[in-house]
Short mmCIF file of C-alpha atoms in Angstrom, two decimals:
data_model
loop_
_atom_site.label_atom_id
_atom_site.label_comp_id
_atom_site.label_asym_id
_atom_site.label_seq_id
_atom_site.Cartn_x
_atom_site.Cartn_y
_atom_site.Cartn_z
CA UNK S 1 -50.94 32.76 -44.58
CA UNK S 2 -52.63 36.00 -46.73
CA UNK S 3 -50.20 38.73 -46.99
CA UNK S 4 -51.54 42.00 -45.21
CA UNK S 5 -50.98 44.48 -48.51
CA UNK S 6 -50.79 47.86 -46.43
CA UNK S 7 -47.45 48.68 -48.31
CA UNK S 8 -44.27 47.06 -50.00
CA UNK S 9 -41.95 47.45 -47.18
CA UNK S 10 -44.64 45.62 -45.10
CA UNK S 11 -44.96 42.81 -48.10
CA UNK S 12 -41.12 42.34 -48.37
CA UNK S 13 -41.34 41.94 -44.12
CA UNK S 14 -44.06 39.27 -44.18
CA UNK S 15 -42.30 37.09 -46.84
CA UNK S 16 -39.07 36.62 -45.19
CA UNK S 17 -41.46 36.21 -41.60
CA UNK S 18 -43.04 33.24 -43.38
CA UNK S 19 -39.62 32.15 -45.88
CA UNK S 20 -38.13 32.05 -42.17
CA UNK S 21 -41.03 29.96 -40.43
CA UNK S 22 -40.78 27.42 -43.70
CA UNK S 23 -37.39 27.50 -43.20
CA UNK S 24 -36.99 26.40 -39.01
CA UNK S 25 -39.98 23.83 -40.08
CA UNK S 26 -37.36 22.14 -42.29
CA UNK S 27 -39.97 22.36 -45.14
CA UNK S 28 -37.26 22.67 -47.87
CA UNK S 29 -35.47 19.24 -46.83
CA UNK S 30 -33.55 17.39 -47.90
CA UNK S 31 -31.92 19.44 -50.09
CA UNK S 32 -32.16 23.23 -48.34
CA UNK S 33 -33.11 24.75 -51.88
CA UNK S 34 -36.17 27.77 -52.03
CA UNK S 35 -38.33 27.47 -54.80
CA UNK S 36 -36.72 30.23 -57.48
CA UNK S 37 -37.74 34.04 -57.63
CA UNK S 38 -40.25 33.57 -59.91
CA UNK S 39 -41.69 30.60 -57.98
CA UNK S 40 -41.93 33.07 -54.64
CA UNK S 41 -43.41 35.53 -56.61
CA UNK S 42 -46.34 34.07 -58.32
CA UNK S 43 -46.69 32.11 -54.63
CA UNK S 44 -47.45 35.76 -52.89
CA UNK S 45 -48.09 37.99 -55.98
CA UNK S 46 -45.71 39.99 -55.92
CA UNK S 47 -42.58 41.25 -57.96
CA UNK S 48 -39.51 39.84 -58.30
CA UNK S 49 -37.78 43.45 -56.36
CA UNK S 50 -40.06 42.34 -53.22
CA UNK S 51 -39.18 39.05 -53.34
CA UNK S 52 -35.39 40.30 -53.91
CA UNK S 53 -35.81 42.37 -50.72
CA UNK S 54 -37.17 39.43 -48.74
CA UNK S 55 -34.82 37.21 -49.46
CA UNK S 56 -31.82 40.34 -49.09
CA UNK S 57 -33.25 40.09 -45.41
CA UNK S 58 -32.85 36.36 -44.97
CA UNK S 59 -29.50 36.23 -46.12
CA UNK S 60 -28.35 39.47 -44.03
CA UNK S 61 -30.02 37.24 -41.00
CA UNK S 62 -27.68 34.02 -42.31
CA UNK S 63 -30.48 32.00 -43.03
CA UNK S 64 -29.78 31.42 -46.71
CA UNK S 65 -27.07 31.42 -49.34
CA UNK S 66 -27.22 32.31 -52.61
CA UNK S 67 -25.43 30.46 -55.18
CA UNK S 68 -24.42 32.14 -58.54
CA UNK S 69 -25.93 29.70 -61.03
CA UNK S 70 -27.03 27.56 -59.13
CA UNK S 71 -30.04 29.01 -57.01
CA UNK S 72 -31.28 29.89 -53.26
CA UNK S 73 -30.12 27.10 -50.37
CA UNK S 74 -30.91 27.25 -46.19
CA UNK S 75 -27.51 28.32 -44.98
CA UNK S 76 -24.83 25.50 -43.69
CA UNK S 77 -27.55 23.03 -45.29
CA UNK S 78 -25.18 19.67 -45.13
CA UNK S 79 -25.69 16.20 -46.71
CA UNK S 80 -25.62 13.74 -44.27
CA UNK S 81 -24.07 10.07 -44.51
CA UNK S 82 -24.64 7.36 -42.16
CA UNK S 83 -21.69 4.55 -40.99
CA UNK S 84 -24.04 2.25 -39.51
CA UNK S 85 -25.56 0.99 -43.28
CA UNK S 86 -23.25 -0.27 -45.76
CA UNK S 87 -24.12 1.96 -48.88
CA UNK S 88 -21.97 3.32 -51.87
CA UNK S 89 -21.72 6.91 -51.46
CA UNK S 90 -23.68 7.55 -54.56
CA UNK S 91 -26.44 5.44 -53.11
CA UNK S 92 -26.04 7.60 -49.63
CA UNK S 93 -27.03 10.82 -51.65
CA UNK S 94 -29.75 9.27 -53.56
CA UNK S 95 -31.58 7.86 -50.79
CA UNK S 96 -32.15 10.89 -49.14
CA UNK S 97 -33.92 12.15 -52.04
CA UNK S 98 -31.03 14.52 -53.47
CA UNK S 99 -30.37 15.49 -56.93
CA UNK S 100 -26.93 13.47 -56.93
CA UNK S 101 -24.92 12.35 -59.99
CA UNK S 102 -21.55 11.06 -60.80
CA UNK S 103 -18.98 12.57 -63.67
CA UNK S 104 -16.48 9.99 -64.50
CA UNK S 105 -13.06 12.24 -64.88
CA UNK S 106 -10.82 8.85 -65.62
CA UNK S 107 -11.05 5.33 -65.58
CA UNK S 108 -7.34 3.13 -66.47
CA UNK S 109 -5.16 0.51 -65.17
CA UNK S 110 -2.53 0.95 -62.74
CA UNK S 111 0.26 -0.63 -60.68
CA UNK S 112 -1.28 -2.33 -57.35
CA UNK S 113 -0.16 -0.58 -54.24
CA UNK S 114 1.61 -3.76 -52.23
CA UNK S 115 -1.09 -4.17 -49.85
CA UNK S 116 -3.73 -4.93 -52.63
CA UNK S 117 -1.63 -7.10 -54.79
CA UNK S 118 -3.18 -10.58 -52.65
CA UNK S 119 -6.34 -9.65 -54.18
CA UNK S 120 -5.66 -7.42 -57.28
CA UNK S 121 -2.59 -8.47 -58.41
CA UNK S 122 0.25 -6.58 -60.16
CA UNK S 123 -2.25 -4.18 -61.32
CA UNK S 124 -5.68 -2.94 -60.66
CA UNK S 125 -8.41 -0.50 -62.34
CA UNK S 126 -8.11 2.76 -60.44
CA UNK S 127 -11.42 4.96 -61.61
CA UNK S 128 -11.78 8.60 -60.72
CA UNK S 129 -15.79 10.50 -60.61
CA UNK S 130 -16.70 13.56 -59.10
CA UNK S 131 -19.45 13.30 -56.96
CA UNK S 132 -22.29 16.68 -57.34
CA UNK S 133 -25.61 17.66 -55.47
CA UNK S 134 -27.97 19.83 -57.73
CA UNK S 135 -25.07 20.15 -59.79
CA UNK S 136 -22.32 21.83 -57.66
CA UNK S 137 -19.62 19.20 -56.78
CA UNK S 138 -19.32 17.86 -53.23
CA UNK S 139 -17.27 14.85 -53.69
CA UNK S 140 -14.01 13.56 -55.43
CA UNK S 141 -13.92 10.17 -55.51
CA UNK S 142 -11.08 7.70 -56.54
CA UNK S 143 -11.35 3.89 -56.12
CA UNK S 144 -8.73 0.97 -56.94
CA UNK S 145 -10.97 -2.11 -58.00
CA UNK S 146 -9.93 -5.47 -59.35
CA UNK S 147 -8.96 -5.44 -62.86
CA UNK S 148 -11.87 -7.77 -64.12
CA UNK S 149 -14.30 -4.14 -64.32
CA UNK S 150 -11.32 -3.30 -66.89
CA UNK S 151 -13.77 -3.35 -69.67
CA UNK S 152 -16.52 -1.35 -67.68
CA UNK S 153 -17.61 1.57 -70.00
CA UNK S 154 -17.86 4.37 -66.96
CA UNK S 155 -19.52 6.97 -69.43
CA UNK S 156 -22.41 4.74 -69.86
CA UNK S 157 -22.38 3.22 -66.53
CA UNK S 158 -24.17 6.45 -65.76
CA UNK S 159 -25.11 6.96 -61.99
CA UNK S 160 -24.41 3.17 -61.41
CA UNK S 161 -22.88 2.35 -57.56
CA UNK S 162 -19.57 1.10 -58.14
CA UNK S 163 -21.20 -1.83 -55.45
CA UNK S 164 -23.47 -2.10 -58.34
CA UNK S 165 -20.91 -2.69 -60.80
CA UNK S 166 -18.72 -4.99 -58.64
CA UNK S 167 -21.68 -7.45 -57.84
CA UNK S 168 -22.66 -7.51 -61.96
CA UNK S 169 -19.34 -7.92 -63.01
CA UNK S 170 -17.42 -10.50 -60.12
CA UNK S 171 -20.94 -11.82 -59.12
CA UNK S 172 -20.55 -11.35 -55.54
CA UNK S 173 -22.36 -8.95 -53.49
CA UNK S 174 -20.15 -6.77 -50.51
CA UNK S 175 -20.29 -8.03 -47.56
CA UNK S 176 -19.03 -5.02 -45.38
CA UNK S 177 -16.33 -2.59 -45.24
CA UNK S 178 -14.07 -0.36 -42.82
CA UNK S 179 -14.42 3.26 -43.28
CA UNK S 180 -11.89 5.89 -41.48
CA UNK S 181 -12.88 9.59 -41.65
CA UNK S 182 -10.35 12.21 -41.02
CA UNK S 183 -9.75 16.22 -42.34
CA UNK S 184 -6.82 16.97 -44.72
CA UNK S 185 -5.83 20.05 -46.64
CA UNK S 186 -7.12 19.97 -50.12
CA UNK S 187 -4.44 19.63 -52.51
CA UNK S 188 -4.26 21.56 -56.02
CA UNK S 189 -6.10 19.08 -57.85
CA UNK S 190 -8.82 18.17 -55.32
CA UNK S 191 -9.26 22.25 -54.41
CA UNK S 192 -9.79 23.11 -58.37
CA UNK S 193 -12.77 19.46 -59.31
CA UNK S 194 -14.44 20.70 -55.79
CA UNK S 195 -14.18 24.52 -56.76
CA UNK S 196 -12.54 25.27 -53.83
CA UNK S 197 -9.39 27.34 -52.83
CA UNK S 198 -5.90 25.33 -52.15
CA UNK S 199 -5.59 24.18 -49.02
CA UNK S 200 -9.17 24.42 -48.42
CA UNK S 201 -10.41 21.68 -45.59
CA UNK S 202 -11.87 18.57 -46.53
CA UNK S 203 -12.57 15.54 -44.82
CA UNK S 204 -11.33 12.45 -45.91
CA UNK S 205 -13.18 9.15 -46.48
CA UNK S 206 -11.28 6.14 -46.21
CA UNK S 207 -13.26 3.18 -47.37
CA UNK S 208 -11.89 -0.60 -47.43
CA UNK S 209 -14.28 -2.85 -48.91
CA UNK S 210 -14.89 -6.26 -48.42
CA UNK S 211 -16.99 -9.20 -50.63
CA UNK S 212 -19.22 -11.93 -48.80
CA UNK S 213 -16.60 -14.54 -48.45
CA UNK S 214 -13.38 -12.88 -48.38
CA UNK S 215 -11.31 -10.73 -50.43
CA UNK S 216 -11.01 -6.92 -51.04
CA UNK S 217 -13.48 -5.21 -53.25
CA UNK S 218 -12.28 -2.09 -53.54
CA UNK S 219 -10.27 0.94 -52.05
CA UNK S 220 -11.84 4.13 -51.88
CA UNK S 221 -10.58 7.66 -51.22
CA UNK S 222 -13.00 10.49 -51.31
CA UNK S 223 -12.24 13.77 -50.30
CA UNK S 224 -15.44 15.71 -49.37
CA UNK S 225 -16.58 19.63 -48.96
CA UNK S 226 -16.67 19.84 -45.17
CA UNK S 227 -19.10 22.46 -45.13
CA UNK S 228 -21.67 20.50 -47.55
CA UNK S 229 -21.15 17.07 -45.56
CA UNK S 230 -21.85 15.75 -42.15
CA UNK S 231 -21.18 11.69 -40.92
CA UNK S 232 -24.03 10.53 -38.81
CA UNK S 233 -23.01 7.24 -36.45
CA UNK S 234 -26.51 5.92 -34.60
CA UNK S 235 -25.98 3.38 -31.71
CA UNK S 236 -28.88 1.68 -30.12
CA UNK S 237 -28.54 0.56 -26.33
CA UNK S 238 -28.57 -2.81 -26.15
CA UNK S 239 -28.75 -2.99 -21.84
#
C-alpha cells in the first residue's frame, strides 16, 4: 500500500497502520522479528526518525518489543513445542524455521542417581547446553546419558540433537519418551544463563527417554523462559 505523503505525522501514522495489519496477518512468523530500521525505511522511503515514531506507536499499543541488541519482535511472540511428536528440543526449534543453536556450557562424568544405575551404571555423562533463539537464550538444558558418549567432543558436535548423537554412538534409534511439564522458581544459576532475575518463573521440562527395545536413553531437565515458550498437545477424535 503507497504511503499518502501529505505530512510526517501522517507518514509515521500509516506505517504503524500497515506494521500493525502485517503484524495481526502473522506475516513475521515464526519468529515475531520486524525487518530492522533501515529495512522499514528504504521499504517506505522514509527516515529512520519516522520509522522510530512508527514503531514508538506500536510498542506504546503493546504490539512489539524491542530488544537491546538484539532487534524488533511482535510482543508475547512464544516458541511453541508439540508433545504429540517425539523430537529433541533442538530439533523442535529448528523445525519451525527458527534461528536456534546450542552452547555447550559443560560436558563430564558423574555419579548415577540410583534410579539410572540399571541402565547407566555407577556413573553416567551428565552434559549441560544452553538452548538460544536469534541469539537470546530460552533454554537451559542438562541431560544424564550413558557413559559410552564419554568421548563425544560437544564443541564440535555443533547443533547436533543429543537423539542424534545417541543413535550414532549406541546405534539405536529412541523409541519414545515421557515428558512432565511443570513451573518452578528459577534458581541463581538458571536465572543468570537465561538472563533472567532470581526467582524468575520457568517451566520445567522433564524428559525420560527411552531406546527401541528397552533401556533408558537419557534424562533431561530443561528449564525454559515461560514467556518465550508455549507446549502445544493436539488430540484427534477417534469416535
Amino acid at each position: 500500500m503507497a504511503l499518502v505523503r501529505d505530512n510526517a505525522t501522517a507518514l509515521y501514522r500509516q506505517i504503524a497502520d500497515q506494521l500493525r495489519d502485517e503484524i495481526a496477518a502473522r506475516r513475521f512468523e515464526p519468529s515475531g522479528r520486524l525487518p530492522t530500521e533501515s529495512e522499514i525505511g528504504a521499504r517506505f522511503g522514509v527516515s529512520r526518525v519516522t520509522v522510530r515514531l512508527a514503531l514508538d506507536r506500536l510498542e506504546a499499543a503493546g504490539l512489539i518489543e524491542r530488544r537491546k541488541g538484539k532487534g524488533t519482535f511482535t510482543a508475547g511472540k512464544r516458541v511453541q513445542h508439540p508433545l504429540d511428536r517425539l523430537r529433541s528440543f533442538h530439533e523442535s526449534l529448528r523445525l519451525q524455521g527458527l534461528d536456534a543453536a546450542m552452547r555447550p556450557l559443560s560436558a563430564g562424568m558423574v555419579a548415577t542417581p540410583p534410579d539410572l544405575q540399571e541402565d547407566f551404571g555407577p556413573r553416567c555423562l551428565e552434559v549441560r547446553r544452553l538452548h538460544l533463539v536469534n541469539g537470546e537464550p530460552v533454554a537451559l538444558g542438562r541431560s544424564l546419558l550413558p557413559p559410552a558418549l564419554e568421548p563425544v567432543d560437544w564443541q564440535g558436535a555443533g547443533h547436533k540433537p543429543i537423539y542424534g548423537i545417541l543413535q550414532d554412538i549406541v546405534g539405536k534409534p529412541v523409541g519414545s519418551a515421557d515428558i512432565e511439564v511443570k513451573a518452578a522458581a528459577a534458581d541463581t544459576e538458571v536465572a543468570a544463563a537465561l538472563g533472567l532475575p532470581s526467582g524468575a518463573p520457568v517451566l520445567v521440562m522433564d524428559r525420560r527417554s527411552v531406546f527401541v527395545g528397552g533401556g533408558c536413553a537419557d534424562h533431561s531437565v530443561f528449564h525454559i523462559r515461560s514467556e518465550r515458550y508455549s507446549f502445544i498437545l493436539s488430540h484427534r477424535w477417534e469416535g
